[in-house]
CSV table of C-alpha atoms in Angstrom, one decimal:
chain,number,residue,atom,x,y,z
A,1291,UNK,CA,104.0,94.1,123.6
A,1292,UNK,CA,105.8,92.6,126.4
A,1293,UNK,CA,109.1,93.4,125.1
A,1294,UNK,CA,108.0,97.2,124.5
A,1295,UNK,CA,107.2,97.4,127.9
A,1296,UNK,CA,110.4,95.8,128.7
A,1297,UNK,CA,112.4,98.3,126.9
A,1298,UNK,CA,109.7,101.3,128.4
A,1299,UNK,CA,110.8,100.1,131.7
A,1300,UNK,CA,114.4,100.4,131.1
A,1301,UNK,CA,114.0,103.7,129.4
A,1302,UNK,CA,112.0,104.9,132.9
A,1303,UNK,CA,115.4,103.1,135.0
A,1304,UNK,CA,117.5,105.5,133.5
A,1305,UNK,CA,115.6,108.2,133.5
A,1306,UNK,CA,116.0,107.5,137.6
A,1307,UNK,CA,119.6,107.5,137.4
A,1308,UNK,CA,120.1,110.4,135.6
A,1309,UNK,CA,117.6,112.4,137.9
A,1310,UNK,CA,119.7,111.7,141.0
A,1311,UNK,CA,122.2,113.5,139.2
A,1312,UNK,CA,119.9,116.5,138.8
A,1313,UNK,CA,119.2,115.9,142.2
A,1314,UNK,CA,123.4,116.2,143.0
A,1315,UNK,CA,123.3,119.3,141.0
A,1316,UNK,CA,120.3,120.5,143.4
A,1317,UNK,CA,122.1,119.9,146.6
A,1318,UNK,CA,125.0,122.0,144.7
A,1319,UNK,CA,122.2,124.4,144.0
A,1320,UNK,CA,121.6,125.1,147.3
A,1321,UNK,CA,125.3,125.0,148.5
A,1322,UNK,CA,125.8,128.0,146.0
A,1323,UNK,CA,122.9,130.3,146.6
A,1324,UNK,CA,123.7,130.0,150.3
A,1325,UNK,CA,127.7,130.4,149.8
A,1326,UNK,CA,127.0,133.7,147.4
A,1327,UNK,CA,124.2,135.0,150.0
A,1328,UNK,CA,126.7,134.6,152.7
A,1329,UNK,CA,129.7,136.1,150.6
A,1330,UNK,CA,127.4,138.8,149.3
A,1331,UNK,CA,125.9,140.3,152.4
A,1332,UNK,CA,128.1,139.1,155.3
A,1333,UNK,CA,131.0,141.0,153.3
A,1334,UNK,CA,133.1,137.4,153.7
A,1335,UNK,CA,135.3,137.1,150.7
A,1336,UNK,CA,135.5,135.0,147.9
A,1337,UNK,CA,137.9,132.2,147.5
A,1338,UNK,CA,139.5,130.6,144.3
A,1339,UNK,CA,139.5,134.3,143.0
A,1340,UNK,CA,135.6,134.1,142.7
A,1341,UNK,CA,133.2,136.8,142.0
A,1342,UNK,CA,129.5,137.4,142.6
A,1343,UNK,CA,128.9,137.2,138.8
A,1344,UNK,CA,130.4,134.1,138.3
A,1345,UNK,CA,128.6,132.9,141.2
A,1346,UNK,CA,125.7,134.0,140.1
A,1347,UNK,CA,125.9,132.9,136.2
A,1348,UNK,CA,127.0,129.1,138.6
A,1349,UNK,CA,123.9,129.9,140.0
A,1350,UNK,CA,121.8,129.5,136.6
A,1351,UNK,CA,124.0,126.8,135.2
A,1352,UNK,CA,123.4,124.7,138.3
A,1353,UNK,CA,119.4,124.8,137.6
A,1354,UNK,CA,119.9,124.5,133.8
A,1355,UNK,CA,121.4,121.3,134.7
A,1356,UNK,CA,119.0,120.3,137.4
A,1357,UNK,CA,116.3,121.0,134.7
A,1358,UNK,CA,117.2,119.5,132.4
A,1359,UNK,CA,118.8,116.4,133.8
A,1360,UNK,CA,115.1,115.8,136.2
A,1361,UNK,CA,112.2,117.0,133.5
A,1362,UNK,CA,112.3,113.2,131.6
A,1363,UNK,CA,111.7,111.6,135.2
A,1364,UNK,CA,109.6,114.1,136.5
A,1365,UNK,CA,107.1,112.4,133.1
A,1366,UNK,CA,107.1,109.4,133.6
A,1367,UNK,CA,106.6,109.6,137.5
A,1368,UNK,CA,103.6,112.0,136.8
A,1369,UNK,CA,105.5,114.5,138.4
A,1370,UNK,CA,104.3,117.6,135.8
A,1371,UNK,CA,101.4,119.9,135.8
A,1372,UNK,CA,98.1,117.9,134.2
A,1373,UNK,CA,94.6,120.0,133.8
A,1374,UNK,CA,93.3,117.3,136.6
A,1375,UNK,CA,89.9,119.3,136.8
A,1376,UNK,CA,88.6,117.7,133.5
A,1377,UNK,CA,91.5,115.1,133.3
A,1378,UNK,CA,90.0,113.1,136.6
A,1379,UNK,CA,86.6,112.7,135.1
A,1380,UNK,CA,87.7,111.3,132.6
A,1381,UNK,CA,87.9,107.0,132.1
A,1382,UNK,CA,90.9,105.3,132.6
A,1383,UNK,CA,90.6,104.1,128.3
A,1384,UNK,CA,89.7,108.0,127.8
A,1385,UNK,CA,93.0,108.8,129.8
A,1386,UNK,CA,95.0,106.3,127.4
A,1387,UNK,CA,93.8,108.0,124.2
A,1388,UNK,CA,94.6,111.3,125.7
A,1389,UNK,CA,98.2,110.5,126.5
A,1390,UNK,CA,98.4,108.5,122.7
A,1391,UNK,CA,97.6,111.5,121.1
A,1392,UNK,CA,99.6,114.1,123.3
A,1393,UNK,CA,102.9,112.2,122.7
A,1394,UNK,CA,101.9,111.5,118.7
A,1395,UNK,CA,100.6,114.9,118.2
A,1396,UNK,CA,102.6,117.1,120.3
A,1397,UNK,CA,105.7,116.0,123.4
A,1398,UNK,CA,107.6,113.6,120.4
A,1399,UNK,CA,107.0,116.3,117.4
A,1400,UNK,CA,107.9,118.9,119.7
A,1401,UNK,CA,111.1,117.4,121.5
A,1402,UNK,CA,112.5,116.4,117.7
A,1403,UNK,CA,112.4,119.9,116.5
A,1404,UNK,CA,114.0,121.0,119.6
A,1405,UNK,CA,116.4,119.3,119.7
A,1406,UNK,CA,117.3,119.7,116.4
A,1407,UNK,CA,117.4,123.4,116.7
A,1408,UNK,CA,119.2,123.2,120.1
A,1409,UNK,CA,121.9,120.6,118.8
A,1410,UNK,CA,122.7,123.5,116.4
A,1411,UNK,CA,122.6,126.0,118.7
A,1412,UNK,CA,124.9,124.3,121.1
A,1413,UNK,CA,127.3,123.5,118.5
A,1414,UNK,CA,127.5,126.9,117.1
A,1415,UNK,CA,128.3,128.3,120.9
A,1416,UNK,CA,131.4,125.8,121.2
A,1417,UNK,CA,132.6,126.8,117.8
A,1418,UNK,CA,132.4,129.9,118.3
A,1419,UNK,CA,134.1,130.3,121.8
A,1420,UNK,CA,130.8,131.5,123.5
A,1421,UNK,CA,131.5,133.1,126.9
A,1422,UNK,CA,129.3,135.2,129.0
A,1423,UNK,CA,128.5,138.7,127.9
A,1424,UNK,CA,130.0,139.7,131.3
A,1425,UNK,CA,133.6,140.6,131.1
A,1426,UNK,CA,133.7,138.8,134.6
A,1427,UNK,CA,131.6,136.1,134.3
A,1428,UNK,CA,131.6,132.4,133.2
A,1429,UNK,CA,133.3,131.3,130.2
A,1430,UNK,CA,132.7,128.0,127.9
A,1431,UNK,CA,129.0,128.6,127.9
A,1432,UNK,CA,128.8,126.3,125.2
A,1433,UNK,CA,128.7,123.5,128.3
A,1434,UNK,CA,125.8,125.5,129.6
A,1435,UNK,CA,124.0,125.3,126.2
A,1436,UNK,CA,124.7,121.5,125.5
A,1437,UNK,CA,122.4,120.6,128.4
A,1438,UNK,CA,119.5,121.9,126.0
A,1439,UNK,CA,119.5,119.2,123.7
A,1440,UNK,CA,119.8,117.0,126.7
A,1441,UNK,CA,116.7,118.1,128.3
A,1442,UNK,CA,114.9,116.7,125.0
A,1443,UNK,CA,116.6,113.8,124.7
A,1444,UNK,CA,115.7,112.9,128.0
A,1445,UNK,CA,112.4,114.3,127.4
A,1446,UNK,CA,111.7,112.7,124.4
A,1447,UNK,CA,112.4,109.0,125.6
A,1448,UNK,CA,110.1,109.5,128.3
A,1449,UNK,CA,107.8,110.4,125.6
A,1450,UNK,CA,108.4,107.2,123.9
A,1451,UNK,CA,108.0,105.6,127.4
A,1452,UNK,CA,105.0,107.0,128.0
A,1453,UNK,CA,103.9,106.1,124.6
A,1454,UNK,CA,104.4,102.8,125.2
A,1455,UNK,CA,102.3,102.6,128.2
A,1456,UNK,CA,99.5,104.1,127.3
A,1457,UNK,CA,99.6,101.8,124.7
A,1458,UNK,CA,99.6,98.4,126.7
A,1459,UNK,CA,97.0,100.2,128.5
A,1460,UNK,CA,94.9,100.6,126.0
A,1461,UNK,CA,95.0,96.9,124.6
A,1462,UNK,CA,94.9,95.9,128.3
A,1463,UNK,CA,98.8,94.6,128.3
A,1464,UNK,CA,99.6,97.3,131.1
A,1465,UNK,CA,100.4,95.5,134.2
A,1466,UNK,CA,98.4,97.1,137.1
A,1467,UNK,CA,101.6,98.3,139.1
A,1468,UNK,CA,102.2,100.5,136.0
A,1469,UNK,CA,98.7,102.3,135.3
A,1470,UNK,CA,99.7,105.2,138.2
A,1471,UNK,CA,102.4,106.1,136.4
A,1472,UNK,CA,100.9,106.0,133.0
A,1473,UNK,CA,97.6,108.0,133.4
A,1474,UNK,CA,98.0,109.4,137.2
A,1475,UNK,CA,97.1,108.4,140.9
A,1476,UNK,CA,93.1,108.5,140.4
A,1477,UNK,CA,93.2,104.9,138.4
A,1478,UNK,CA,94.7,101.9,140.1
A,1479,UNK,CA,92.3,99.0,138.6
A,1480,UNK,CA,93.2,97.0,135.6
A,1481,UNK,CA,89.8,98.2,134.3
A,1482,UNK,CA,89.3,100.3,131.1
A,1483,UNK,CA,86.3,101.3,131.2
């Protein structure tokens, strides 16, 4: 188990890096939205031949890719929405089982098929040229649409991280430091019970 976890805890280190690249792309985010508000309503005009749609369609590709390049952290932190109303009550063993069978039953199934389907669908968007249906707007969208399958990827090995976790937790090879980020903030003992 000990070498699981090992592997789980590299998984969950790059899953950090690649989330401070999300978090670039959110600094960029905000850059943009102020830099098109300005441009828009101040009447200041664009450089680098630049128009509001383009900055806008920049816009959405900036949070695709902040999305996408955050959600597999976000997991593995405990960063997501949980139902903690019944979730809390429940025992720290209880909250093992529960994350066993989410990520056998439903996150890994789920991320596989999408990515399957959104391989596919990024791949037939660079074949086909793909730009946006705006005359003026953003072309290569097929970069845009790549990040899709990314998001599961990343998704899905925090899944497997996850997985692993709850896991060791449940045959009592979690070490402590770990259970937070496993089950949630309510549990911090060793106990199972």
């Amino acid at each position: 188990m000990q070498g699981l976890l090992r592997i789980s805890s590299v998984i969950d280190a790059f899953l950090e890096r690649i989330a401070r690249l999300g978090a670039i792309a959110g600094l960029m985010l905000a850059f943009v939205v102020v830099f098109d508000v300005v441009t828009r309503y101040f009447g200041v005009p664009k450089p680098f031949g630049l128009n509001s749609t383009q900055v806008q369609e920049f816009e959405y590709w900036l949070h695709t890719v902040l999305f996408s390049l955050v959600i597999g952290y976000a997991y593995v932190v405990q960063g997501h929405v949980r139902i903690d109303l019944i979730r809390d009550r429940l025992s720290l063993r209880a909250k093992y089982i529960l994350e066993i069978i989410g990520c056998v039953l439903f996150l890994i199934p789920f991320c596989l098929v999408a990515l399957r389907y959104h391989v596919a669908y990024a791949y037939a968007s660079f074949l086909e040229g793909e730009v946006s249906k705006s005359v003026i707007g953003l072309t290569h969208l097929w970069i845009l649409k790549s990040f899709l399958p990314l998001l599961f990827l990343l998704l899905l090995m925090a899944a497997l991280s996850q997985l692993i976790k709850a896991v060791a937790g449940l045959t009592g090879d979690l070490p402590a430091d770990k259970i937070a980020a496993t089950v949630g903030s309510s549990h911090t003992s060793g106990s199972t019970s």
